[in-house]
CSV table of C-alpha atoms in Angstrom, one decimal:
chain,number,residue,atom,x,y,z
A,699,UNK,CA,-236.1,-65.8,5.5
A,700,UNK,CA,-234.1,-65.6,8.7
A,701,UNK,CA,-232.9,-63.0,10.1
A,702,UNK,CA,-230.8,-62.0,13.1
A,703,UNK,CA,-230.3,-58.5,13.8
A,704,UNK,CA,-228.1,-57.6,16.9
A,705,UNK,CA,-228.2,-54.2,18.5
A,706,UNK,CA,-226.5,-52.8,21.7
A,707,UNK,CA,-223.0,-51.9,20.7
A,708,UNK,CA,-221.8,-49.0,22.1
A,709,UNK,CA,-218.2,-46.6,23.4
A,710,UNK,CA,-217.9,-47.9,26.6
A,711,UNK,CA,-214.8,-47.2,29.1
A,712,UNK,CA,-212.7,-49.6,30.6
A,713,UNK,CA,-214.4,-51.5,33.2
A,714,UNK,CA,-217.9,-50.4,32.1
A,715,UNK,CA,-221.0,-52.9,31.0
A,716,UNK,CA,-222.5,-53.3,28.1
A,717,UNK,CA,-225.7,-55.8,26.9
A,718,UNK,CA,-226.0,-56.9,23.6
A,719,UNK,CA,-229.2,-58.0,22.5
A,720,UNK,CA,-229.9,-60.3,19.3
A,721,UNK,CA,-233.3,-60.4,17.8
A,722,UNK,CA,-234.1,-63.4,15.7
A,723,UNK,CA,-237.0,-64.2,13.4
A,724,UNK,CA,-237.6,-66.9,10.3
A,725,UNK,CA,-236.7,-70.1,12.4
A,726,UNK,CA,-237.9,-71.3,15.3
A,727,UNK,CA,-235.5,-70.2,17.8
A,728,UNK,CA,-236.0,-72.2,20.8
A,729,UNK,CA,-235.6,-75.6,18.7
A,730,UNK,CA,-231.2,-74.2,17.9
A,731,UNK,CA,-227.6,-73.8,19.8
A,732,UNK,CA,-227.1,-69.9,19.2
A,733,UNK,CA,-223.7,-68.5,19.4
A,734,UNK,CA,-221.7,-65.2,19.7
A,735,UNK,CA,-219.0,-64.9,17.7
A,736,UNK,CA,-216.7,-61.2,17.8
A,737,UNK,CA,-214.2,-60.3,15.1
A,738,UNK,CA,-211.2,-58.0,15.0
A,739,UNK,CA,-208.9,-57.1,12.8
A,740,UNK,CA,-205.6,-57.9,14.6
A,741,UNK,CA,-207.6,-62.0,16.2
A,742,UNK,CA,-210.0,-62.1,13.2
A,743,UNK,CA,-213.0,-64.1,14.4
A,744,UNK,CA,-213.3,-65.6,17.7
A,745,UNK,CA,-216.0,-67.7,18.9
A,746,UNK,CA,-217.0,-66.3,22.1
A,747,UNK,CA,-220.3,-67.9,23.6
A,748,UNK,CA,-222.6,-70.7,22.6
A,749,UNK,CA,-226.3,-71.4,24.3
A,750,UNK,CA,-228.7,-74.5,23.8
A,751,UNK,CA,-232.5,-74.5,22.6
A,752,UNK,CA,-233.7,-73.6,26.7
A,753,UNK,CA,-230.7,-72.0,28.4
A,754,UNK,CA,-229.4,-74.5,30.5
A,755,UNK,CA,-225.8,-75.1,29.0
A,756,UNK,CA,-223.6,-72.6,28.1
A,757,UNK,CA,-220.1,-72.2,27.2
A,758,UNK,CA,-217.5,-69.7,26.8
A,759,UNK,CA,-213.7,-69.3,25.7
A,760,UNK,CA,-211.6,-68.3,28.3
A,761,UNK,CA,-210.8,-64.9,27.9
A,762,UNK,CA,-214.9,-64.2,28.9
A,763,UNK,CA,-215.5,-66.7,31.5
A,764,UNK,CA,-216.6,-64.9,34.7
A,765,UNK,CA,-217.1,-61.6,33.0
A,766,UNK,CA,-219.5,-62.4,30.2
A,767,UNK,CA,-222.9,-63.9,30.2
A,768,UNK,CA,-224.8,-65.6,27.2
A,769,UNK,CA,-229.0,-65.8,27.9
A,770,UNK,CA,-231.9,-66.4,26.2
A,771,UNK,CA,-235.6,-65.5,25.8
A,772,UNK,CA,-237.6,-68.3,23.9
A,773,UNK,CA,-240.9,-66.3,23.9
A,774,UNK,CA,-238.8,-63.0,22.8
A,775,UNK,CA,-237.1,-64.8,20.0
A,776,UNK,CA,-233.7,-62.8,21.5
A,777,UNK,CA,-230.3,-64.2,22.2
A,778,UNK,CA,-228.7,-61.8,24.8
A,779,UNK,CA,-224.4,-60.9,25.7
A,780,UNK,CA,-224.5,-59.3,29.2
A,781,UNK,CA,-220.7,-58.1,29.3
A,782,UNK,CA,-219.0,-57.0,32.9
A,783,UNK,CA,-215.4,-55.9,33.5
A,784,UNK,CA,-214.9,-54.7,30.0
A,785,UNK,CA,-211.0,-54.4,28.6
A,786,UNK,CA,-209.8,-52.5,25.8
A,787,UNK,CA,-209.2,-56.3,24.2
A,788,UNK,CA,-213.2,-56.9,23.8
A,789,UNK,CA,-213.2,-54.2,21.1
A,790,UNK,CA,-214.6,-55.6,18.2
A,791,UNK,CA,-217.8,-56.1,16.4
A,792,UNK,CA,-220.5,-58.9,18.0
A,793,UNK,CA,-222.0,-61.4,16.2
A,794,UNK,CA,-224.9,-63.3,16.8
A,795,UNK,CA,-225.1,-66.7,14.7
A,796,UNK,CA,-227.6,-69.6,14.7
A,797,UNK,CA,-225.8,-73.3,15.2
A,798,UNK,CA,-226.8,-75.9,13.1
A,799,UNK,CA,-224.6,-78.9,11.7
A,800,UNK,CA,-221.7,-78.1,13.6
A,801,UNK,CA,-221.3,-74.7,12.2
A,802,UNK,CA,-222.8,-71.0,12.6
A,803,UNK,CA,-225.2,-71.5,9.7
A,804,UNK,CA,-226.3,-68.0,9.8
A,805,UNK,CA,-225.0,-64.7,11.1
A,806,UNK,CA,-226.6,-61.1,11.9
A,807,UNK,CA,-225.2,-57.8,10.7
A,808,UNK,CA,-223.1,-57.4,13.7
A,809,UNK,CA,-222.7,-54.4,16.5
A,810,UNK,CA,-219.7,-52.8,17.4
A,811,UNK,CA,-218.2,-52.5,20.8
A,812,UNK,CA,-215.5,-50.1,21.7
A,813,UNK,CA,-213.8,-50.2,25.2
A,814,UNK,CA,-212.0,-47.0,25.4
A,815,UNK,CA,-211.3,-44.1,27.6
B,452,UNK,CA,-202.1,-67.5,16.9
B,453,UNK,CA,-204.9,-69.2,15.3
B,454,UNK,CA,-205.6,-72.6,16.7
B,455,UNK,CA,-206.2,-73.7,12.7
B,456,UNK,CA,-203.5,-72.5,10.4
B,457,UNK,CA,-204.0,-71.3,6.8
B,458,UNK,CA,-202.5,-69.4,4.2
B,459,UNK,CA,-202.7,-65.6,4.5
B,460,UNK,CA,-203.8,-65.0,0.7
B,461,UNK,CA,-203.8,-67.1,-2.7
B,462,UNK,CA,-204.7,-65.5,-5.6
B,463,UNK,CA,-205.8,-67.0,-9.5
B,464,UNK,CA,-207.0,-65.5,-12.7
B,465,UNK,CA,-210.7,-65.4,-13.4
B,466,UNK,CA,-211.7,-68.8,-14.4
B,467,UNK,CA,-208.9,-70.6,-12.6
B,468,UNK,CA,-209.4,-72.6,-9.4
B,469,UNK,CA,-208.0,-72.1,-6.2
B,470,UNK,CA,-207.4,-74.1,-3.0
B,471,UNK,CA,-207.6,-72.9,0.4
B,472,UNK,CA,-206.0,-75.4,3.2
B,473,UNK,CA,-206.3,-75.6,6.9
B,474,UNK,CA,-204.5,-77.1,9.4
B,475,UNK,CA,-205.2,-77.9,12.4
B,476,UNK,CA,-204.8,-81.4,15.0
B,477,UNK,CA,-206.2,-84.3,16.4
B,478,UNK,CA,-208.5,-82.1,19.1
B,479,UNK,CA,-209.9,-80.2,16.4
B,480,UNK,CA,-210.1,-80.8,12.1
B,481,UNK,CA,-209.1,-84.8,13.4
B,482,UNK,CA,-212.3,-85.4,15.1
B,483,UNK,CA,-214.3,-82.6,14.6
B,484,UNK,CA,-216.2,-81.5,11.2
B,485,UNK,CA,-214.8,-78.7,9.5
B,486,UNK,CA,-216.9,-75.6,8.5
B,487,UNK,CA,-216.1,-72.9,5.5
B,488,UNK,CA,-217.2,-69.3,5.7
B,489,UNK,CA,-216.8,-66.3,3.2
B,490,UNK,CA,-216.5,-62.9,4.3
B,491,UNK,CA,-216.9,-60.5,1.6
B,492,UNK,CA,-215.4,-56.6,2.7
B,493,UNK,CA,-217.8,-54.9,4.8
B,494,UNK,CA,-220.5,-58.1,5.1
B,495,UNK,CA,-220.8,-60.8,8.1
B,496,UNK,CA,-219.2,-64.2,7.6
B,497,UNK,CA,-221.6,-66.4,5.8
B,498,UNK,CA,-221.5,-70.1,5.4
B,499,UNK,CA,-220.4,-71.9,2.4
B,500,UNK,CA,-219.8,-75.5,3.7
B,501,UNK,CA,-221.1,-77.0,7.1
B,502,UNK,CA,-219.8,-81.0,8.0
B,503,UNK,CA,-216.6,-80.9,5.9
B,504,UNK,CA,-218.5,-80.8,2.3
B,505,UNK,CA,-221.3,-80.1,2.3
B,506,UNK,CA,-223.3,-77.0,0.8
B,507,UNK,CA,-226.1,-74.8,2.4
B,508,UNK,CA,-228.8,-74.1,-0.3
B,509,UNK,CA,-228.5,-71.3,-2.8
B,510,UNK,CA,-224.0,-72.0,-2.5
B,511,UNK,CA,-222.4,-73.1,-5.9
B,512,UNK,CA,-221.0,-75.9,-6.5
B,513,UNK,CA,-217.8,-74.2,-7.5
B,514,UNK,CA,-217.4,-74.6,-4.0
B,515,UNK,CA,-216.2,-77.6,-1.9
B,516,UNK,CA,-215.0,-78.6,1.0
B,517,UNK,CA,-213.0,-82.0,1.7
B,518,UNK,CA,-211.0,-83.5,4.9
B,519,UNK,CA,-208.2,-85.8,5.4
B,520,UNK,CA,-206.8,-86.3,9.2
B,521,UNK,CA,-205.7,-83.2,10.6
B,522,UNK,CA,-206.3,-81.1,7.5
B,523,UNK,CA,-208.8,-79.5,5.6
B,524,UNK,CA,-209.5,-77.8,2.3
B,525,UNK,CA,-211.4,-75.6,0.6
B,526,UNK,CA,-211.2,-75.4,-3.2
B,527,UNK,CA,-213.4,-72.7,-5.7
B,528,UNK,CA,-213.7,-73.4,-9.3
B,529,UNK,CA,-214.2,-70.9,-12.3
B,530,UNK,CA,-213.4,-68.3,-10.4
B,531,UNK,CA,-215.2,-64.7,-10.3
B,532,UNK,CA,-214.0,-61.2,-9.2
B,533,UNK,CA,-217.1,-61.6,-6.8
B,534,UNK,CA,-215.6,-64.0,-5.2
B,535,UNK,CA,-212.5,-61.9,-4.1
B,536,UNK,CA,-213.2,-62.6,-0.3
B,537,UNK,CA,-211.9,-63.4,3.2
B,538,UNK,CA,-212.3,-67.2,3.6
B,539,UNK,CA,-212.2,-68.8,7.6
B,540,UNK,CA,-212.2,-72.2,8.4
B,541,UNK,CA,-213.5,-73.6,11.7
B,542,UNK,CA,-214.3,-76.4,13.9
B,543,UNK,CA,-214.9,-77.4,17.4
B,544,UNK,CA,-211.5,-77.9,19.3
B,545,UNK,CA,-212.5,-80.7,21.9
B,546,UNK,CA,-209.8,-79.8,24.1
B,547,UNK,CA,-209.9,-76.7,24.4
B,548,UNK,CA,-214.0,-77.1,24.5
B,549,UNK,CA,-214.1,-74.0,22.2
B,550,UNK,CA,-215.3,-73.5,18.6
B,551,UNK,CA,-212.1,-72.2,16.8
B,552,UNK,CA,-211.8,-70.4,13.3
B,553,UNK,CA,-209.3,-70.5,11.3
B,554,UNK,CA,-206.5,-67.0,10.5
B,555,UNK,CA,-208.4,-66.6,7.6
B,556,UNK,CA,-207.4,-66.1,3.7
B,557,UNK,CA,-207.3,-63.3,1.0
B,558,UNK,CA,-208.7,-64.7,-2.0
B,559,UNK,CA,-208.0,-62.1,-5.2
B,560,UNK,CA,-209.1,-62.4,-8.7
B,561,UNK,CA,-206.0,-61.4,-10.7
């Protein structure tokens, strides 16, 4: 069965870092796209970061670009969210989800990040 | 504002069928496939269609998913009180080079 369990969520002040960390198993991860996807209840979901199979194209909505970063380890089966410059508007909880047909196919549990002082 | 628009809740008796639209534009549902996910309260989002109709295994086929231009819709048949769920659509908006979901919909089971 596959499985994505993310971890790293934290209270973290305004401005602060935080890395979220995605541990997959039951597919073979460097063959998919994986995504991060955050949800709150005011925006509902909003896709925030994709990756391909090796790590060389990544893409992010705007509201991230130049403080977020989306990685990958093939041999660690992990997916990775290093997150800079945090605001009070990246509250939410984290999602990891693995891309197949055009669509997150599967999610994880999800983490929770709160940027607050 | 949700780049894909639907409505904020429908609601049916058990047994009844619902449908669940979403609109969006040419950049998006127009040339992109749609995607269906159901959120029950306190669980991640989980996939019901992928590719505008079609179903992952173990979904019901009280479930599909159909397209036409810039729309899409989701409909659920014979419906169940377990089935009382948020519902998002979603699809790659080529202009904006972004996956976008949908506001999202309140399904109750009268």
């Amino acid at each position: 069965d596959v499985q994505l369990v993310e971890s790293g969520g934290d209270l973290v002040q305004p401005g602060g870092s935080l890395r979220l960390s995605c541990a997959a198993s039951g597919f073979i991860f460097s063959a998919h796209w994986m995504n991060w996807v955050r949800q709150t209840p005011v925006k509902g979901l909003e896709w925030v970061a994709n990756i391909n199979e090796d790590g060389s194209d990544e893409n992010y909505v705007d509201s991230v670009k130049g403080r977020f970063t989306i990685s990958r380890d093939n041999a660690k089966n992990s997916l990775y969210l290093e997150m800079n410059s945090l605001r009070a508007e990246d509250t939410a909880v984290y999602f990891c989800a693995r891309d197949q047909f055009h669509s997150s196919y599967e999610w994880g549990q999800g983490t929770l990040v709160t940027v607050s002082s | 504002q949700s780049v894909l628009t639907q409505p904020p809740s429908v609601s049916a008796a058990p047994g009844q069928k619902v449908a669940i639209s979403c609109s969006g534009s040419s950049s998006n549902i127009g040339s992109n496939y749609v995607s269906w996910y159901q959120q029950l309260p306190g669980t991640a989002p989980k996939l019901l269609i992928y590719e505008n109709n079609n179903r992952p295994s173990g979904i019901p086929d009280r479930f599909s998913g159909s397209k036409s231009g810039t729309s899409a819709t989701l409909g659920i048949t014979g419906l169940q009180t377990g089935d009382e769920a948020d519902y998002y659509c979603g699809a790659t908006d080529s202009s904006l080079s972004v996956f976008v979901f949908g506001s999202g919909t309140k399904v109750t089971v009268l």
